[in-house]
Short mmCIF file of N, CA and C in Angstrom, two decimals:
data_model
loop_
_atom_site.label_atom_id
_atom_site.label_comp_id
_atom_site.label_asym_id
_atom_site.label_seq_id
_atom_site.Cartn_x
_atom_site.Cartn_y
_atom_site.Cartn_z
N UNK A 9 101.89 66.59 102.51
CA UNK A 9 103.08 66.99 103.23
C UNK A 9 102.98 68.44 103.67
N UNK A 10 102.76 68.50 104.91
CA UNK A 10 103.30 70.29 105.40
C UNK A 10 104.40 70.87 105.02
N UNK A 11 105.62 70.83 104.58
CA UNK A 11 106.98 71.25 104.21
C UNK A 11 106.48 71.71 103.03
N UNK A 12 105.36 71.02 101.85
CA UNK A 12 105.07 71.46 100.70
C UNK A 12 104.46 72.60 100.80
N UNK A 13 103.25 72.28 101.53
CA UNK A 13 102.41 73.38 101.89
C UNK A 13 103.08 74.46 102.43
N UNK A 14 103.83 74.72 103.14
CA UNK A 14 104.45 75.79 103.87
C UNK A 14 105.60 76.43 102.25
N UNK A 15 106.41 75.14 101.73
CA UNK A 15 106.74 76.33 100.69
C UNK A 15 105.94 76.63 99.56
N UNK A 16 104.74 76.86 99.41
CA UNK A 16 103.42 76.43 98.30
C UNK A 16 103.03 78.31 98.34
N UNK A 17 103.07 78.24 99.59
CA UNK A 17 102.33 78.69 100.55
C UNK A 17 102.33 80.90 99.70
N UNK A 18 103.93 81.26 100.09
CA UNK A 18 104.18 82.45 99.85
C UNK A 18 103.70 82.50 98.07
N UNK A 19 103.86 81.48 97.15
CA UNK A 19 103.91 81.32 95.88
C UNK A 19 102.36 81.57 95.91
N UNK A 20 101.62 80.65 96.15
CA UNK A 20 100.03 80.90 95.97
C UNK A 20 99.02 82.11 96.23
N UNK A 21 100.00 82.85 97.49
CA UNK A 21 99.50 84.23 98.01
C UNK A 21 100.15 85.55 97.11
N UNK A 22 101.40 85.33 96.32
CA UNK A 22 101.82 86.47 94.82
C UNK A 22 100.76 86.39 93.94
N UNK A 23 100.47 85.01 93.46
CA UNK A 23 99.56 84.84 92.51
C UNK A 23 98.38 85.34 92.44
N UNK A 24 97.88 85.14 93.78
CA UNK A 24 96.47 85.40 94.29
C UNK A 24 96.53 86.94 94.84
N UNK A 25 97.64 87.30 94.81
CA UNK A 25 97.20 89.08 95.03
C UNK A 25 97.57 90.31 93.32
N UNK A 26 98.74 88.98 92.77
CA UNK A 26 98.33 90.06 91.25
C UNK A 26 96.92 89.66 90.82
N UNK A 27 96.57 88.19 90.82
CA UNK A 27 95.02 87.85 90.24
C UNK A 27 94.16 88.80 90.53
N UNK A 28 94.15 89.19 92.00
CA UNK A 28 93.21 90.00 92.62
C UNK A 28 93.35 91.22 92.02
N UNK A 29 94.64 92.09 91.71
CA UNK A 29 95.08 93.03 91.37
C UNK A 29 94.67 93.55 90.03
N UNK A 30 94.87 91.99 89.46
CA UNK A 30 94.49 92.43 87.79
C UNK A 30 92.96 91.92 87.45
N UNK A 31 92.42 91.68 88.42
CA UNK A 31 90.60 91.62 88.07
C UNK A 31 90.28 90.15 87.38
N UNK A 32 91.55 89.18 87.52
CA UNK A 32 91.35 87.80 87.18
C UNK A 32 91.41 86.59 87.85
N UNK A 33 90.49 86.27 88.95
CA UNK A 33 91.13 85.59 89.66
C UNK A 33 90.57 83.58 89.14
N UNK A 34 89.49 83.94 88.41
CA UNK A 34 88.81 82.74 87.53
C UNK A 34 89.93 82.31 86.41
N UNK A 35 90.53 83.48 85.66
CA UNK A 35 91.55 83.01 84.91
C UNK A 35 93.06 82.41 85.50
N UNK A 36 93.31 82.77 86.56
CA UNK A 36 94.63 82.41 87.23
C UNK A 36 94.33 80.98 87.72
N UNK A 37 92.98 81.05 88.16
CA UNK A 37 92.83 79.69 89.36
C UNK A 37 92.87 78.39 88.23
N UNK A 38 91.94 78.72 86.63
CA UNK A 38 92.58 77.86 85.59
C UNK A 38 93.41 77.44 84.96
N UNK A 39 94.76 78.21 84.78
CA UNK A 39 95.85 78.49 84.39
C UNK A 39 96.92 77.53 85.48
N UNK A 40 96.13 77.95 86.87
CA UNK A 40 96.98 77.35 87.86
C UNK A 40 96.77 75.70 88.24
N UNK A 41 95.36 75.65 88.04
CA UNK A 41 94.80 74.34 87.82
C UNK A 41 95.51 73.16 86.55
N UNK A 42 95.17 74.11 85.38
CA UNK A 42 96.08 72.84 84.20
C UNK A 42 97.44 72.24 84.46
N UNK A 43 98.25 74.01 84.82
CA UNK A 43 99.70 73.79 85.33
C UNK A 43 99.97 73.00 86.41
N UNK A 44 99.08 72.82 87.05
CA UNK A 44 99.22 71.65 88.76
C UNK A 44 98.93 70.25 88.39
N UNK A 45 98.11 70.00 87.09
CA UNK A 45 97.79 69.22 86.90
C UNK A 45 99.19 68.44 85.77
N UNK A 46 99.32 69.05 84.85
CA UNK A 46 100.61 68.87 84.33
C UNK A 46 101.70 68.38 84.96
N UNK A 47 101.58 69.25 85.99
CA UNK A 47 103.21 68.99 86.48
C UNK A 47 102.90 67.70 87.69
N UNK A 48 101.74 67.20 87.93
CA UNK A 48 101.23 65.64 88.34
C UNK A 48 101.73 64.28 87.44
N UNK A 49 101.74 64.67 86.16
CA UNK A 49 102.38 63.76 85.19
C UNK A 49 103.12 63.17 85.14
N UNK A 50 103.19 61.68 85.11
CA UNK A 50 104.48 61.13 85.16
C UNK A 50 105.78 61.29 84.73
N UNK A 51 105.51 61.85 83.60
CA UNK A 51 106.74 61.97 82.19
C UNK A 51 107.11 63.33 83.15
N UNK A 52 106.46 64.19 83.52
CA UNK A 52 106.68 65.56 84.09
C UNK A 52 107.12 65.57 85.31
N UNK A 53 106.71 64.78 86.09
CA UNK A 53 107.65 64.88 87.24
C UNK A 53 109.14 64.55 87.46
N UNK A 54 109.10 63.31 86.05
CA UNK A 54 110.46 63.03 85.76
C UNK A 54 111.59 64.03 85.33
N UNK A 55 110.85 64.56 84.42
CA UNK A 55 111.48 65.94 83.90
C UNK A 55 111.79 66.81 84.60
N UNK A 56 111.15 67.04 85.61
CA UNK A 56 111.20 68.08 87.15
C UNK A 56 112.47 67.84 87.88
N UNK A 57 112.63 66.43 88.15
CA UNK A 57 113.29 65.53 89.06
C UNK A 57 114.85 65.39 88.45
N UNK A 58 114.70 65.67 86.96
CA UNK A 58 116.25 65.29 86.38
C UNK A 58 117.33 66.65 86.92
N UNK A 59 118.64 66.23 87.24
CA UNK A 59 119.17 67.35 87.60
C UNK A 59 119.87 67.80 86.29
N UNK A 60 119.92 66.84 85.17
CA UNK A 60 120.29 67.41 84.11
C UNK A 60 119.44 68.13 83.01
N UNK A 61 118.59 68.56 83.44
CA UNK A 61 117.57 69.33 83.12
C UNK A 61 117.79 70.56 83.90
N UNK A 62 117.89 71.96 82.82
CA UNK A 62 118.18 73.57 83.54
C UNK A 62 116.72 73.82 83.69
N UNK A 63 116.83 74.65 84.84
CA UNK A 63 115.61 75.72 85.15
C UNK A 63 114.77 76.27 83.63
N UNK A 64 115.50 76.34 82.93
CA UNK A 64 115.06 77.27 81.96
C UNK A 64 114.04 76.34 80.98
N UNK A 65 115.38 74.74 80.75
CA UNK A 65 114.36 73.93 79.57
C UNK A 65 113.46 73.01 80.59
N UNK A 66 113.11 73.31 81.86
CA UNK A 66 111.75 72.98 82.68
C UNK A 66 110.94 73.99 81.95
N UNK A 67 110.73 74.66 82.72
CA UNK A 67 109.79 76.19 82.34
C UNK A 67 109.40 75.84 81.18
N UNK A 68 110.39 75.86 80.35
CA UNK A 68 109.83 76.13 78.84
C UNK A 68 109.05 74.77 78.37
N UNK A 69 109.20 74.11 78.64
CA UNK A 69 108.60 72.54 78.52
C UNK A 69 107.56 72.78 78.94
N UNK A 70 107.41 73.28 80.17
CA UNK A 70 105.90 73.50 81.16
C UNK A 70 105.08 74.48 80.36
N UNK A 71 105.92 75.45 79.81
CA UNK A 71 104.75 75.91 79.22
C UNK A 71 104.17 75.99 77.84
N UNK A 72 105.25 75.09 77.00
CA UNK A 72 104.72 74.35 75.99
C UNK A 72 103.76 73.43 76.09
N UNK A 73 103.62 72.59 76.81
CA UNK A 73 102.36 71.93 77.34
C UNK A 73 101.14 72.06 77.79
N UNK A 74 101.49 73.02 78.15
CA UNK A 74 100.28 73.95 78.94
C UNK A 74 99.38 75.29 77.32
N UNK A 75 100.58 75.20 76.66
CA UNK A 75 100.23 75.98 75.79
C UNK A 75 99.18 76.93 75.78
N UNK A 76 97.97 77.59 75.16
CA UNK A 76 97.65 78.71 75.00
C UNK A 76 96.49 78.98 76.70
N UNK A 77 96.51 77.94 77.59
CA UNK A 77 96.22 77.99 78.92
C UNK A 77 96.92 78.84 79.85
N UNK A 78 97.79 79.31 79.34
CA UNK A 78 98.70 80.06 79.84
C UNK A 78 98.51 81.52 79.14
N UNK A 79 98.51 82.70 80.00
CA UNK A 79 98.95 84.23 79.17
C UNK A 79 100.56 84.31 79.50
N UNK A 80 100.72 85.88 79.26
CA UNK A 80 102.15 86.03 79.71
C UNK A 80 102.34 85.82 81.08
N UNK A 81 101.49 86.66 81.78
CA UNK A 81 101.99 86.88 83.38
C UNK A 81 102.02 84.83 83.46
N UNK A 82 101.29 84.28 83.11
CA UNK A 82 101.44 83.13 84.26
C UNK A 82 102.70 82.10 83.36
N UNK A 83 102.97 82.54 82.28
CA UNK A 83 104.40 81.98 81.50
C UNK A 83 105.38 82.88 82.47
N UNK A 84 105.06 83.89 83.04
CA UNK A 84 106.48 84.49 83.62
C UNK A 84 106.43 84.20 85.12
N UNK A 85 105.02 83.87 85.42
CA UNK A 85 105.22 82.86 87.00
C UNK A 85 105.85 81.29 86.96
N UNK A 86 105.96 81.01 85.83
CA UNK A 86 106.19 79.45 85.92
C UNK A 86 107.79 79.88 85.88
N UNK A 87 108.37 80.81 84.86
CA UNK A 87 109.54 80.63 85.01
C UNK A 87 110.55 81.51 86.47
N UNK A 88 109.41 81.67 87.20
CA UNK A 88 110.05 82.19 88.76
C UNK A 88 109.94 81.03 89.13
N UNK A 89 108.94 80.17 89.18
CA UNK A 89 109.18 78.88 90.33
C UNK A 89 110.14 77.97 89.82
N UNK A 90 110.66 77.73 88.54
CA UNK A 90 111.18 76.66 87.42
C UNK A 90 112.99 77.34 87.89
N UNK A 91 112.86 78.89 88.36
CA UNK A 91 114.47 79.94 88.33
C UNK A 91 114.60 79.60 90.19
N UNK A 92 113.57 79.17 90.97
CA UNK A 92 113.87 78.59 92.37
C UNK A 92 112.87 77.49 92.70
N UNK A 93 113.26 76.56 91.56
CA UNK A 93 113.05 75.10 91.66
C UNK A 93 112.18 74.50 92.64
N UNK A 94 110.84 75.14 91.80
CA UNK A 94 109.83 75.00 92.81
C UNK A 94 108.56 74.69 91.44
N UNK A 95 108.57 74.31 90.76
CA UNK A 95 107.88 73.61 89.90
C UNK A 95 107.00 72.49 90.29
N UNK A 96 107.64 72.13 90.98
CA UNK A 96 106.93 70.41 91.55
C UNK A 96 106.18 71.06 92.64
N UNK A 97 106.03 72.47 93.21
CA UNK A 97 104.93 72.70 93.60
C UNK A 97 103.10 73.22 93.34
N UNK A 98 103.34 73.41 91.68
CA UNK A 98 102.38 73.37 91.14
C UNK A 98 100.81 73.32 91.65
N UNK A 99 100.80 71.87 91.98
CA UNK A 99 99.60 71.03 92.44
C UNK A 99 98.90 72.31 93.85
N UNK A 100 99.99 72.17 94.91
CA UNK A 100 99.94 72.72 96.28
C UNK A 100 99.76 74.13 95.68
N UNK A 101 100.17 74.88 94.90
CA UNK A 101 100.12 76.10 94.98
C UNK A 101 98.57 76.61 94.07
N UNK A 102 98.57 75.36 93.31
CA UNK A 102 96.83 75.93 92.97
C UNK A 102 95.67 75.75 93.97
N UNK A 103 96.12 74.36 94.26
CA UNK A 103 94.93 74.28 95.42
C UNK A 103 94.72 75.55 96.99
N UNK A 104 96.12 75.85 96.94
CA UNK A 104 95.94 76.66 97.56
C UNK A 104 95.13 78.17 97.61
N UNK A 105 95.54 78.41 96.32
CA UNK A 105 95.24 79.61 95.21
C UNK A 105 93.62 79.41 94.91
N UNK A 106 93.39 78.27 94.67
CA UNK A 106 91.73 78.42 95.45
C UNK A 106 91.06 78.35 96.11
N UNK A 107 91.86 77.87 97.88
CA UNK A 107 91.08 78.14 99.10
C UNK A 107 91.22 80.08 99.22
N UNK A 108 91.80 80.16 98.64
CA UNK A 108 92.02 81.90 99.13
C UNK A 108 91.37 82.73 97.97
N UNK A 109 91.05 81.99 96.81
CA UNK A 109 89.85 82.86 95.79
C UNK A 109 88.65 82.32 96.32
N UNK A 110 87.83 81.15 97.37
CA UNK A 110 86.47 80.39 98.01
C UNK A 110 86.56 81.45 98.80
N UNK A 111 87.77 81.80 99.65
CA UNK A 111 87.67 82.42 100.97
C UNK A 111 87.25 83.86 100.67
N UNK A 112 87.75 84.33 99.69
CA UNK A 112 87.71 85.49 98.98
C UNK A 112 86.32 86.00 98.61
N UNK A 113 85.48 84.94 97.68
CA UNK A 113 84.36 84.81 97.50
C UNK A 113 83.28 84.28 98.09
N UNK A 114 83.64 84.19 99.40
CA UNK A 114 82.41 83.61 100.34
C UNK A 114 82.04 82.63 99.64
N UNK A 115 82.59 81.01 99.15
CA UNK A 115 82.24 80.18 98.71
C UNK A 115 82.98 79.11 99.03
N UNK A 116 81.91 77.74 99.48
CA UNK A 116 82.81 76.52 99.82
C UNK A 116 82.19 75.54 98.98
N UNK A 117 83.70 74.44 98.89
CA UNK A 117 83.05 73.46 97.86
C UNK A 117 82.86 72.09 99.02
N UNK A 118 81.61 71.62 98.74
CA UNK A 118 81.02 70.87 99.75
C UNK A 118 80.45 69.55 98.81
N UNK A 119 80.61 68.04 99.40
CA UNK A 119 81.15 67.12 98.92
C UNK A 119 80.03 66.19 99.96
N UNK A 120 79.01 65.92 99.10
CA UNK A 120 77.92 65.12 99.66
C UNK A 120 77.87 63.93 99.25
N UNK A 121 78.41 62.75 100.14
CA UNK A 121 78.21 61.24 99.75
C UNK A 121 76.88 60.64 100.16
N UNK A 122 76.15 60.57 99.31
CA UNK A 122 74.93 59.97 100.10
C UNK A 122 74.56 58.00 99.81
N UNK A 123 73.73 57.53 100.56
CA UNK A 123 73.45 56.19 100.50
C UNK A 123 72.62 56.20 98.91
N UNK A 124 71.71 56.93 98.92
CA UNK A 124 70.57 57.11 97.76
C UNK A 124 70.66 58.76 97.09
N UNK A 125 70.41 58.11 95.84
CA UNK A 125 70.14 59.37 94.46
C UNK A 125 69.48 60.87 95.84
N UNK A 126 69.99 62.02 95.77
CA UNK A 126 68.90 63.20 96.01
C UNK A 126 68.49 63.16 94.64
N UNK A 127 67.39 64.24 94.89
CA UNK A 127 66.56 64.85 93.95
C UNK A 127 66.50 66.36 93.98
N UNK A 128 66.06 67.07 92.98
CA UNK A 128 66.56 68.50 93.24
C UNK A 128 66.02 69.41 94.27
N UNK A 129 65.12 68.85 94.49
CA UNK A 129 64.40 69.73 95.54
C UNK A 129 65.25 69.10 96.89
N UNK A 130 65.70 68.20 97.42
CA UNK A 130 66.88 67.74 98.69
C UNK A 130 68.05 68.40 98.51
N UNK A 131 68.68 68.73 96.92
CA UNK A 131 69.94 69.10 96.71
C UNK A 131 69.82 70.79 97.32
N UNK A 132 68.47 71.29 96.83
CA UNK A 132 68.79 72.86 97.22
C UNK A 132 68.03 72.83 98.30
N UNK A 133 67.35 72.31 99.32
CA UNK A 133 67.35 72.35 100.42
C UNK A 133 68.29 72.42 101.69
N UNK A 134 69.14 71.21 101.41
CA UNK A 134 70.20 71.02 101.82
C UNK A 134 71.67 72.16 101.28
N UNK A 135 71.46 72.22 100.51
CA UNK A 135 72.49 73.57 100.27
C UNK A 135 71.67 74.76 100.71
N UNK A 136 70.57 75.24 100.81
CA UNK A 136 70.29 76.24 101.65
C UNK A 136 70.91 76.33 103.42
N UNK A 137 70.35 74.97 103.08
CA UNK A 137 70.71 74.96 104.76
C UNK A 137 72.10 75.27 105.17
N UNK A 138 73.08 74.23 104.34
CA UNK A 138 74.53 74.25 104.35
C UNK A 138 74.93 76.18 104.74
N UNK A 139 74.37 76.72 103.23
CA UNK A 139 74.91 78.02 103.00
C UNK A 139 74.56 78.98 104.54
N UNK A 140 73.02 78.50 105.20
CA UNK A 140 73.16 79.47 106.02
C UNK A 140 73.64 78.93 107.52
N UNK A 141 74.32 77.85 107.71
CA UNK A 141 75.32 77.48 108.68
C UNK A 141 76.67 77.68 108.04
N UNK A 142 77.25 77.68 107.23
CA UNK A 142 78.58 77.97 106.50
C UNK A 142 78.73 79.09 106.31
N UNK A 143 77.53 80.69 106.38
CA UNK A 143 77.52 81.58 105.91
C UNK A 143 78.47 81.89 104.74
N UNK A 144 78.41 80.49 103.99
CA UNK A 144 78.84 80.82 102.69
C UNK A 144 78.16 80.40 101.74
N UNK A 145 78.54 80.68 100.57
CA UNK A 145 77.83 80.40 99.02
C UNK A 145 78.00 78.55 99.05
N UNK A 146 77.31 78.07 98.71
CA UNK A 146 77.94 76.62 98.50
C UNK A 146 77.57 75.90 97.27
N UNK A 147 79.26 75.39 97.00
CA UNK A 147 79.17 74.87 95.70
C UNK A 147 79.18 73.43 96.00
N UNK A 148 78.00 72.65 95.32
CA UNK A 148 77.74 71.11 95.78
C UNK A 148 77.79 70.33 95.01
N UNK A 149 78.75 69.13 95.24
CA UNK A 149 79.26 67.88 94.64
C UNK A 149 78.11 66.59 95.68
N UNK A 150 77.50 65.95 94.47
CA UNK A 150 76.12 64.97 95.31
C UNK A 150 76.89 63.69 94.60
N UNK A 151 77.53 62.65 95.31
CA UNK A 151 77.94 61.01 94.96
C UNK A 151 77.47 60.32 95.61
N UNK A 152 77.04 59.21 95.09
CA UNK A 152 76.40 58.19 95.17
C UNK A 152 77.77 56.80 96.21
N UNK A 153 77.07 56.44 97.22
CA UNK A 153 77.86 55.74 97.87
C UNK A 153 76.88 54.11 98.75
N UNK A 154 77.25 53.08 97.27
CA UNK A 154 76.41 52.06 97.75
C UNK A 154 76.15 51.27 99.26
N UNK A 155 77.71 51.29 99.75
CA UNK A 155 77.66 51.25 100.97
C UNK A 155 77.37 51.56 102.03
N UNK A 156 76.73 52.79 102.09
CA UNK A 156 76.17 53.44 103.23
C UNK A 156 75.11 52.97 103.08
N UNK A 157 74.64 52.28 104.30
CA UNK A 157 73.10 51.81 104.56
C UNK A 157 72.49 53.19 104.71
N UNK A 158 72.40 53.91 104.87
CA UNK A 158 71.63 55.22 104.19
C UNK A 158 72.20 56.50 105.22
N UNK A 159 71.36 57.72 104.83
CA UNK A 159 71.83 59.05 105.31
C UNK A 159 73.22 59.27 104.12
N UNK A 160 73.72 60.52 104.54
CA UNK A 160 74.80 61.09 103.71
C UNK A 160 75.98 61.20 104.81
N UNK A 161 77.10 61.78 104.27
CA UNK A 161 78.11 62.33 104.79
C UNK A 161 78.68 63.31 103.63
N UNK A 162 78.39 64.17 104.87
CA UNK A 162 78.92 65.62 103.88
C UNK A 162 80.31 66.24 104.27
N UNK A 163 81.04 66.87 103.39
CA UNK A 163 82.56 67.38 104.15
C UNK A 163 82.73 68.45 103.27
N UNK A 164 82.84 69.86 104.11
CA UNK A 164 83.08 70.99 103.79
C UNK A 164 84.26 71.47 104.34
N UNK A 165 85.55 71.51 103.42
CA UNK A 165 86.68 71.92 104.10
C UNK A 165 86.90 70.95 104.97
N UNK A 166 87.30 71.72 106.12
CA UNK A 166 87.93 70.61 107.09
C UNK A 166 86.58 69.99 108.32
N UNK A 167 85.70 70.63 107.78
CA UNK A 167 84.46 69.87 108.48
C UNK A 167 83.48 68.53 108.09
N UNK A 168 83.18 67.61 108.91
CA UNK A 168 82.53 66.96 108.22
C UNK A 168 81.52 66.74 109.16
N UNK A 169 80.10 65.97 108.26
CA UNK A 169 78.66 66.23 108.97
C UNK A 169 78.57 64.77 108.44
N UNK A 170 78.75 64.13 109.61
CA UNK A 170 78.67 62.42 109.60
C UNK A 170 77.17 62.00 109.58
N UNK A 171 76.27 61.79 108.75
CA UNK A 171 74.69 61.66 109.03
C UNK A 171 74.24 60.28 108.28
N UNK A 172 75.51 59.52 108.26
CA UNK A 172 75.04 58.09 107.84
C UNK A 172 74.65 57.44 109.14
N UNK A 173 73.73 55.98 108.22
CA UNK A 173 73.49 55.45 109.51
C UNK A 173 74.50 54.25 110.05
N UNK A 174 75.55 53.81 109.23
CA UNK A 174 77.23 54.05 109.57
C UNK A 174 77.66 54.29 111.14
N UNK A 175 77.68 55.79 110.75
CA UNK A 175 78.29 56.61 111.44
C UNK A 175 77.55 56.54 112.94
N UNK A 176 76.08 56.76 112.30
CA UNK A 176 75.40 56.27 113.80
C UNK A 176 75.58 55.34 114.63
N UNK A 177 75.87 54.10 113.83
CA UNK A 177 75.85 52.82 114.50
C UNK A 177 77.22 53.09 115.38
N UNK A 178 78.16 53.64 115.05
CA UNK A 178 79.57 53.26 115.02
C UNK A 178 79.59 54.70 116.84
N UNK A 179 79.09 55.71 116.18
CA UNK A 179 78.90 56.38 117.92
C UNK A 179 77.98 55.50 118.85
N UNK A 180 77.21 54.85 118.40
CA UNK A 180 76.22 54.51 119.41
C UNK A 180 76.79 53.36 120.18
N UNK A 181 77.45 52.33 119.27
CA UNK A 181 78.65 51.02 119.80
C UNK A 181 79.95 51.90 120.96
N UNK A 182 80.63 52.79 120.14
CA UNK A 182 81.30 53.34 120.69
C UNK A 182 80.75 53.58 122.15
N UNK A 183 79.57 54.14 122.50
CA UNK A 183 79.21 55.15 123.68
C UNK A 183 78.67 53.81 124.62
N UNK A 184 78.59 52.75 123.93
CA UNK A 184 78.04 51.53 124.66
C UNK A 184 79.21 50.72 125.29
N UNK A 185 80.32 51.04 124.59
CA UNK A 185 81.88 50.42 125.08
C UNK A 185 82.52 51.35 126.04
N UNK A 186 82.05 52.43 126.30
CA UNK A 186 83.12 53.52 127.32
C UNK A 186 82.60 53.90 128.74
#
């Protein structure tokens, strides 16, 4: 949902400039991660969702759960979003909170489905390559995908590098129909 994202949005960029501020941005992006993940929970979203539930015994629930994953500062961020009922943005505000610590760190996480096993010498080839068209660091996820009659498909961010033979077939039909 964009409406999430847009109010996710100012929340993930406080976080991500005290993180920056206070020389932690590995500890926040974890902190922010458990807490996004938490508040995904069934029992927890319920709890989110009740209106007879105060701001206050959210928070405090959230961060009983979350328990020692949490320091102070990010027990006193939960109870700003929990004091303008923004808890259930959690999820959106970490993920966000780590496109802007990748962006930060010249690093993308890149998501290689291939037909067949690589081997290590394909994995860092191919991430060489990636890194020096991405001119970024690249962090690589390699899955196995029986269905592809072979080649990969890779997706970095909002890009993707269609190199199955899938994908081939499916432009080449296409360009034969137009």
């Amino acid at each position: 949902m964009a409406e999430l994202s847009t109010l996710a949005r100012p929340y993930a960029k406080a976080a991500f400039e005290f993180a920056v501020t206070a020389g932690d941005l590995q500890g926040w992006s974890q902190s922010l991660a458990i807490a996004g993940s938490v508040a995904q929970q069934s029992n927890v979203v319920r709890l989110l969702a009740s209106p007879s539930v105060t701001a206050e015994q959210q928070a405090q629930a959230l961060i009983e759960i979350c328990g020692d994953a949490l320091n102070d500062q990010g027990k006193n961020f939960l109870t700003v979003l929990s004091e303008n009922r923004r808890l259930q943005l959690l999820p959106d505000i970490s993920q966000q909170f780590d496109v802007l610590k990748a962006n930060r760190e010249k690093a993308v996480d890149v998501e290689v489905t291939a037909a067949h096993e690589l081997d290590a010498e394909q994995q860092q080839k191919l991430s060489d390559a990636l890194s020096t068209k991405l001119e970024r660091k690249v962090n690589m996820q390699v899955r196995l995908d029986k269905d592809l009659l072979g080649g990969a498909v890779i997706r970095a961010g909002d890009t993707v590098i269609d190199g199955s033979i899938r994908g081939r077939l499916a432009k080449l039909a296409e360009s034969l129909h137009s």
